[in-house]
Amino acid sequence: MLLGEEALRRWGEVVGRQVRAPVFLGLRGPLGAGKSVLARAIARGAGVRGNLPSLTFNLLFRYPSARDGDVVHLDLYRVSDPEEVWELGWEELVREGGGDLVLVEWPERAEPHLPADRWEVRLEPVVGDPLLRRVGVTRVGTPPPLPPFPLTVDRGGGAS
């Protein structure tokens, strides 16, 4: 599916409002693909208020949400060895029965430790059109359902 940045934000907010926790979403794609945009939108949809800073110098932020559980946002870009994730409290983040909405940018850095039940969201910039992202979603195992994408997308980045 092709989504502009605004449509990606709107879909992320719907995901944040509707998905049942616990849920783990791995956000994959190159630098600048929109992973942080989507993560912030999901957090907003889940009821996180206030500033959502960039994870440039932090690997993990935990935010109280308007629902049970927290929104946990991780950026594993600077993780060089998958074993480093244990220092972030990884076991608690991926255990069954937890109540958190976990958003992980660069999940491939923790590949051998990813939970069996998760969503993988792949974002790719569209060459020649910086306003669009190709977004693909893969269900791994049996995570709770995600809401569908918007039905149509305009070139201005919105959806109808």
PDB file of C-alpha atoms in Angstrom:
ATOM      1  CA  MET A   1       0.000   0.000   0.000  1.00  0.00           C
ATOM      2  CA  LEU A   2       1.227   3.507  -0.763  1.00  0.00           C
ATOM      3  CA  LEU A   3       0.656   6.050   1.994  1.00  0.00           C
ATOM      4  CA  GLY A   4       1.592   9.698   2.264  1.00  0.00           C
ATOM      5  CA  GLU A   5       2.952  10.947   5.586  1.00  0.00           C
ATOM      6  CA  GLU A   6      -0.409  12.301   6.753  1.00  0.00           C
ATOM      7  CA  ALA A   7      -2.194   9.048   5.852  1.00  0.00           C
ATOM      8  CA  LEU A   8       0.559   7.126   7.661  1.00  0.00           C
ATOM      9  CA  ARG A   9      -0.014   9.290  10.756  1.00  0.00           C
ATOM     10  CA  ARG A  10      -3.767   8.795  10.630  1.00  0.00           C
ATOM     11  CA  TRP A  11      -3.414   5.025  10.244  1.00  0.00           C
ATOM     12  CA  GLY A  12      -0.943   4.969  13.145  1.00  0.00           C
ATOM     13  CA  GLU A  13      -3.387   6.845  15.371  1.00  0.00           C
ATOM     14  CA  VAL A  14      -6.130   4.345  14.509  1.00  0.00           C
ATOM     15  CA  VAL A  15      -3.746   1.482  15.304  1.00  0.00           C
ATOM     16  CA  GLY A  16      -2.945   3.067  18.669  1.00  0.00           C
ATOM     17  CA  ARG A  17      -6.644   3.490  19.501  1.00  0.00           C
ATOM     18  CA  GLN A  18      -7.844   0.082  18.340  1.00  0.00           C
ATOM     19  CA  VAL A  19      -5.124  -2.548  18.805  1.00  0.00           C
ATOM     20  CA  ARG A  20      -5.386  -4.711  21.909  1.00  0.00           C
ATOM     21  CA  ALA A  21      -2.321  -4.949  24.100  1.00  0.00           C
ATOM     22  CA  PRO A  22      -0.151  -6.780  24.612  1.00  0.00           C
ATOM     23  CA  VAL A  23       1.147  -6.298  21.122  1.00  0.00           C
ATOM     24  CA  PHE A  24       4.621  -6.022  19.613  1.00  0.00           C
ATOM     25  CA  LEU A  25       5.148  -4.075  16.392  1.00  0.00           C
ATOM     26  CA  GLY A  26       8.515  -4.207  14.645  1.00  0.00           C
ATOM     27  CA  LEU A  27       9.013  -1.136  12.440  1.00  0.00           C
ATOM     28  CA  ARG A  28      11.459  -1.879   9.621  1.00  0.00           C
ATOM     29  CA  GLY A  29      12.891   0.306   6.890  1.00  0.00           C
ATOM     30  CA  PRO A  30      15.851   2.491   6.003  1.00  0.00           C
ATOM     31  CA  LEU A  31      16.698   5.799   7.652  1.00  0.00           C
ATOM     32  CA  GLY A  32      14.062   8.380   6.814  1.00  0.00           C
ATOM     33  CA  ALA A  33      11.381   5.830   5.913  1.00  0.00           C
ATOM     34  CA  GLY A  34       8.899   7.096   8.518  1.00  0.00           C
ATOM     35  CA  LYS A  35       9.366   4.612  11.364  1.00  0.00           C
ATOM     36  CA  SER A  36       9.454   7.329  14.034  1.00  0.00           C
ATOM     37  CA  VAL A  37       6.510   9.148  12.446  1.00  0.00           C
ATOM     38  CA  LEU A  38       4.468   5.960  12.658  1.00  0.00           C
ATOM     39  CA  ALA A  39       5.617   5.153  16.209  1.00  0.00           C
ATOM     40  CA  ARG A  40       4.647   8.627  17.455  1.00  0.00           C
ATOM     41  CA  ALA A  41       1.255   8.399  15.739  1.00  0.00           C
ATOM     42  CA  ILE A  42       0.537   5.008  17.324  1.00  0.00           C
ATOM     43  CA  ALA A  43       1.537   6.390  20.730  1.00  0.00           C
ATOM     44  CA  ARG A  44      -0.743   9.415  20.254  1.00  0.00           C
ATOM     45  CA  GLY A  45      -3.605   7.113  19.265  1.00  0.00           C
ATOM     46  CA  ALA A  46      -3.009   5.082  22.446  1.00  0.00           C
ATOM     47  CA  GLY A  47      -3.478   8.243  24.484  1.00  0.00           C
ATOM     48  CA  VAL A  48       0.114   9.314  25.104  1.00  0.00           C
ATOM     49  CA  ARG A  49       0.193  13.071  25.664  1.00  0.00           C
ATOM     50  CA  GLY A  50       3.033  15.530  25.881  1.00  0.00           C
ATOM     51  CA  ASN A  51       6.372  15.527  24.147  1.00  0.00           C
ATOM     52  CA  LEU A  52       7.510  12.392  22.315  1.00  0.00           C
ATOM     53  CA  PRO A  53      11.222  13.092  21.843  1.00  0.00           C
ATOM     54  CA  SER A  54      13.441  11.494  19.250  1.00  0.00           C
ATOM     55  CA  LEU A  55      15.221   8.365  20.358  1.00  0.00           C
ATOM     56  CA  THR A  56      18.488   9.615  18.880  1.00  0.00           C
ATOM     57  CA  PHE A  57      20.391   9.364  22.163  1.00  0.00           C
ATOM     58  CA  ASN A  58      18.086   7.011  24.056  1.00  0.00           C
ATOM     59  CA  LEU A  59      17.263   3.445  23.154  1.00  0.00           C
ATOM     60  CA  LEU A  60      13.973   3.233  25.052  1.00  0.00           C
ATOM     61  CA  PHE A  61      11.149   5.458  26.246  1.00  0.00           C
ATOM     62  CA  ARG A  62       8.165   4.238  28.255  1.00  0.00           C
ATOM     63  CA  TYR A  63       4.977   6.319  28.222  1.00  0.00           C
ATOM     64  CA  PRO A  64       1.810   5.859  30.269  1.00  0.00           C
ATOM     65  CA  SER A  65      -1.133   5.484  27.926  1.00  0.00           C
ATOM     66  CA  ALA A  66      -4.832   6.189  28.352  1.00  0.00           C
ATOM     67  CA  ARG A  67      -5.384   2.412  28.446  1.00  0.00           C
ATOM     68  CA  ASP A  68      -4.046  -0.352  30.629  1.00  0.00           C
ATOM     69  CA  GLY A  69      -0.327  -0.826  30.176  1.00  0.00           C
ATOM     70  CA  ASP A  70       2.246   1.499  28.695  1.00  0.00           C
ATOM     71  CA  VAL A  71       3.478   2.388  25.245  1.00  0.00           C
ATOM     72  CA  VAL A  72       7.119   1.342  25.011  1.00  0.00           C
ATOM     73  CA  HIS A  73       9.136   2.790  22.117  1.00  0.00           C
ATOM     74  CA  LEU A  74      12.578   1.381  21.344  1.00  0.00           C
ATOM     75  CA  ASP A  75      15.094   2.312  18.679  1.00  0.00           C
ATOM     76  CA  LEU A  76      17.690  -0.423  18.246  1.00  0.00           C
ATOM     77  CA  TYR A  77      19.691   1.324  15.501  1.00  0.00           C
ATOM     78  CA  ARG A  78      22.749   1.643  17.732  1.00  0.00           C
ATOM     79  CA  VAL A  79      22.557  -1.935  19.019  1.00  0.00           C
ATOM     80  CA  SER A  80      25.433  -3.874  17.482  1.00  0.00           C
ATOM     81  CA  ASP A  81      24.907  -7.267  19.123  1.00  0.00           C
ATOM     82  CA  PRO A  82      21.461  -8.853  19.634  1.00  0.00           C
ATOM     83  CA  GLU A  83      22.481  -9.836  23.165  1.00  0.00           C
ATOM     84  CA  GLU A  84      22.580  -6.138  24.141  1.00  0.00           C
ATOM     85  CA  VAL A  85      18.766  -6.025  24.197  1.00  0.00           C
ATOM     86  CA  TRP A  86      18.675  -7.921  27.499  1.00  0.00           C
ATOM     87  CA  GLU A  87      20.087  -4.799  29.175  1.00  0.00           C
ATOM     88  CA  LEU A  88      16.945  -2.927  28.064  1.00  0.00           C
ATOM     89  CA  GLY A  89      14.614  -5.226  29.984  1.00  0.00           C
ATOM     90  CA  TRP A  90      13.819  -7.174  26.811  1.00  0.00           C
ATOM     91  CA  GLU A  91      12.469 -10.209  28.631  1.00  0.00           C
ATOM     92  CA  GLU A  92       9.741  -8.117  30.267  1.00  0.00           C
ATOM     93  CA  LEU A  93       8.890  -6.430  26.950  1.00  0.00           C
ATOM     94  CA  VAL A  94       8.306  -9.644  25.025  1.00  0.00           C
ATOM     95  CA  ARG A  95       6.850 -11.921  27.690  1.00  0.00           C
ATOM     96  CA  GLU A  96       3.373 -13.247  27.185  1.00  0.00           C
ATOM     97  CA  GLY A  97       0.738 -11.693  29.382  1.00  0.00           C
ATOM     98  CA  GLY A  98       2.376  -8.256  29.538  1.00  0.00           C
ATOM     99  CA  GLY A  99      -0.002  -5.385  28.931  1.00  0.00           C
ATOM    100  CA  ASP A 100       2.189  -3.052  26.893  1.00  0.00           C
ATOM    101  CA  LEU A 101       2.059  -1.784  23.338  1.00  0.00           C
ATOM    102  CA  VAL A 102       5.685  -2.242  22.230  1.00  0.00           C
ATOM    103  CA  LEU A 103       7.013  -0.354  19.186  1.00  0.00           C
ATOM    104  CA  VAL A 104      10.509  -1.315  18.042  1.00  0.00           C
ATOM    105  CA  GLU A 105      12.420   0.493  15.317  1.00  0.00           C
ATOM    106  CA  TRP A 106      15.196  -1.599  13.746  1.00  0.00           C
ATOM    107  CA  PRO A 107      13.890  -4.912  15.182  1.00  0.00           C
ATOM    108  CA  GLU A 108      16.328  -6.805  12.964  1.00  0.00           C
ATOM    109  CA  ARG A 109      19.021  -5.826  15.499  1.00  0.00           C
ATOM    110  CA  ALA A 110      17.274  -8.191  17.958  1.00  0.00           C
ATOM    111  CA  GLU A 111      16.194 -10.788  15.386  1.00  0.00           C
ATOM    112  CA  PRO A 112      16.932 -13.953  17.385  1.00  0.00           C
ATOM    113  CA  HIS A 113      14.985 -12.584  20.364  1.00  0.00           C
ATOM    114  CA  LEU A 114      11.842 -11.262  18.664  1.00  0.00           C
ATOM    115  CA  PRO A 115       8.582 -12.591  20.095  1.00  0.00           C
ATOM    116  CA  ALA A 116       6.789 -15.376  18.227  1.00  0.00           C
ATOM    117  CA  ASP A 117       3.577 -13.303  18.023  1.00  0.00           C
ATOM    118  CA  ARG A 118       4.124  -9.887  16.483  1.00  0.00           C
ATOM    119  CA  TRP A 119       3.472  -7.532  13.599  1.00  0.00           C
ATOM    120  CA  GLU A 120       6.210  -6.512  11.174  1.00  0.00           C
ATOM    121  CA  VAL A 121       5.604  -3.160   9.470  1.00  0.00           C
ATOM    122  CA  ARG A 122       7.917  -2.446   6.537  1.00  0.00           C
ATOM    123  CA  LEU A 123       8.250   1.170   5.363  1.00  0.00           C
ATOM    124  CA  GLU A 124      10.072   2.101   2.152  1.00  0.00           C
ATOM    125  CA  PRO A 125      10.353   5.568   0.603  1.00  0.00           C
ATOM    126  CA  VAL A 126       9.063   5.684  -2.977  1.00  0.00           C
ATOM    127  CA  VAL A 127      11.863   6.657  -5.358  1.00  0.00           C
ATOM    128  CA  GLY A 128      10.935   9.839  -7.183  1.00  0.00           C
ATOM    129  CA  ASP A 129       8.099  10.776  -4.827  1.00  0.00           C
ATOM    130  CA  PRO A 130       9.331  11.832  -1.365  1.00  0.00           C
ATOM    131  CA  LEU A 131       5.750  12.252  -0.119  1.00  0.00           C
ATOM    132  CA  LEU A 132       4.896   8.561  -0.400  1.00  0.00           C
ATOM    133  CA  ARG A 133       5.904   5.463   1.528  1.00  0.00           C
ATOM    134  CA  ARG A 134       5.317   1.872   0.491  1.00  0.00           C
ATOM    135  CA  VAL A 135       3.928   0.195   3.612  1.00  0.00           C
ATOM    136  CA  GLY A 136       3.632  -3.536   4.062  1.00  0.00           C
ATOM    137  CA  VAL A 137       2.386  -5.375   7.121  1.00  0.00           C
ATOM    138  CA  THR A 138       3.158  -8.981   7.982  1.00  0.00           C
ATOM    139  CA  ARG A 139       1.523 -10.952  10.761  1.00  0.00           C
ATOM    140  CA  VAL A 140       3.891 -13.344  12.534  1.00  0.00           C
ATOM    141  CA  GLY A 141       2.210 -15.884  14.797  1.00  0.00           C
ATOM    142  CA  THR A 142      -1.070 -14.783  16.357  1.00  0.00           C
ATOM    143  CA  PRO A 143      -0.861 -11.154  17.522  1.00  0.00           C
ATOM    144  CA  PRO A 144      -4.095  -9.192  18.029  1.00  0.00           C
ATOM    145  CA  PRO A 145      -5.555  -7.772  14.788  1.00  0.00           C
ATOM    146  CA  LEU A 146      -4.573  -4.385  13.359  1.00  0.00           C
ATOM    147  CA  PRO A 147      -7.021  -1.997  11.685  1.00  0.00           C
ATOM    148  CA  PRO A 148      -6.856  -1.830   7.871  1.00  0.00           C
ATOM    149  CA  PHE A 149      -5.066   0.852   5.890  1.00  0.00           C
ATOM    150  CA  PRO A 150      -7.008   3.803   4.460  1.00  0.00           C
ATOM    151  CA  LEU A 151      -8.723   2.825   1.203  1.00  0.00           C
ATOM    152  CA  THR A 152      -7.329   5.511  -1.097  1.00  0.00           C
ATOM    153  CA  VAL A 153      -4.367   7.852  -0.997  1.00  0.00           C
ATOM    154  CA  ASP A 154      -3.909  11.224  -2.631  1.00  0.00           C
ATOM    155  CA  ARG A 155      -0.514  12.568  -3.759  1.00  0.00           C
ATOM    156  CA  GLY A 156      -0.666  15.329  -1.134  1.00  0.00           C
ATOM    157  CA  GLY A 157      -0.071  12.761   1.562  1.00  0.00           C
ATOM    158  CA  GLY A 158      -3.654  12.402   2.731  1.00  0.00           C
ATOM    159  CA  ALA A 159      -6.129   9.578   2.504  1.00  0.00           C
ATOM    160  CA  SER A 160      -9.802   9.499   1.766  1.00  0.00           C
TER     161      SER A 160
END
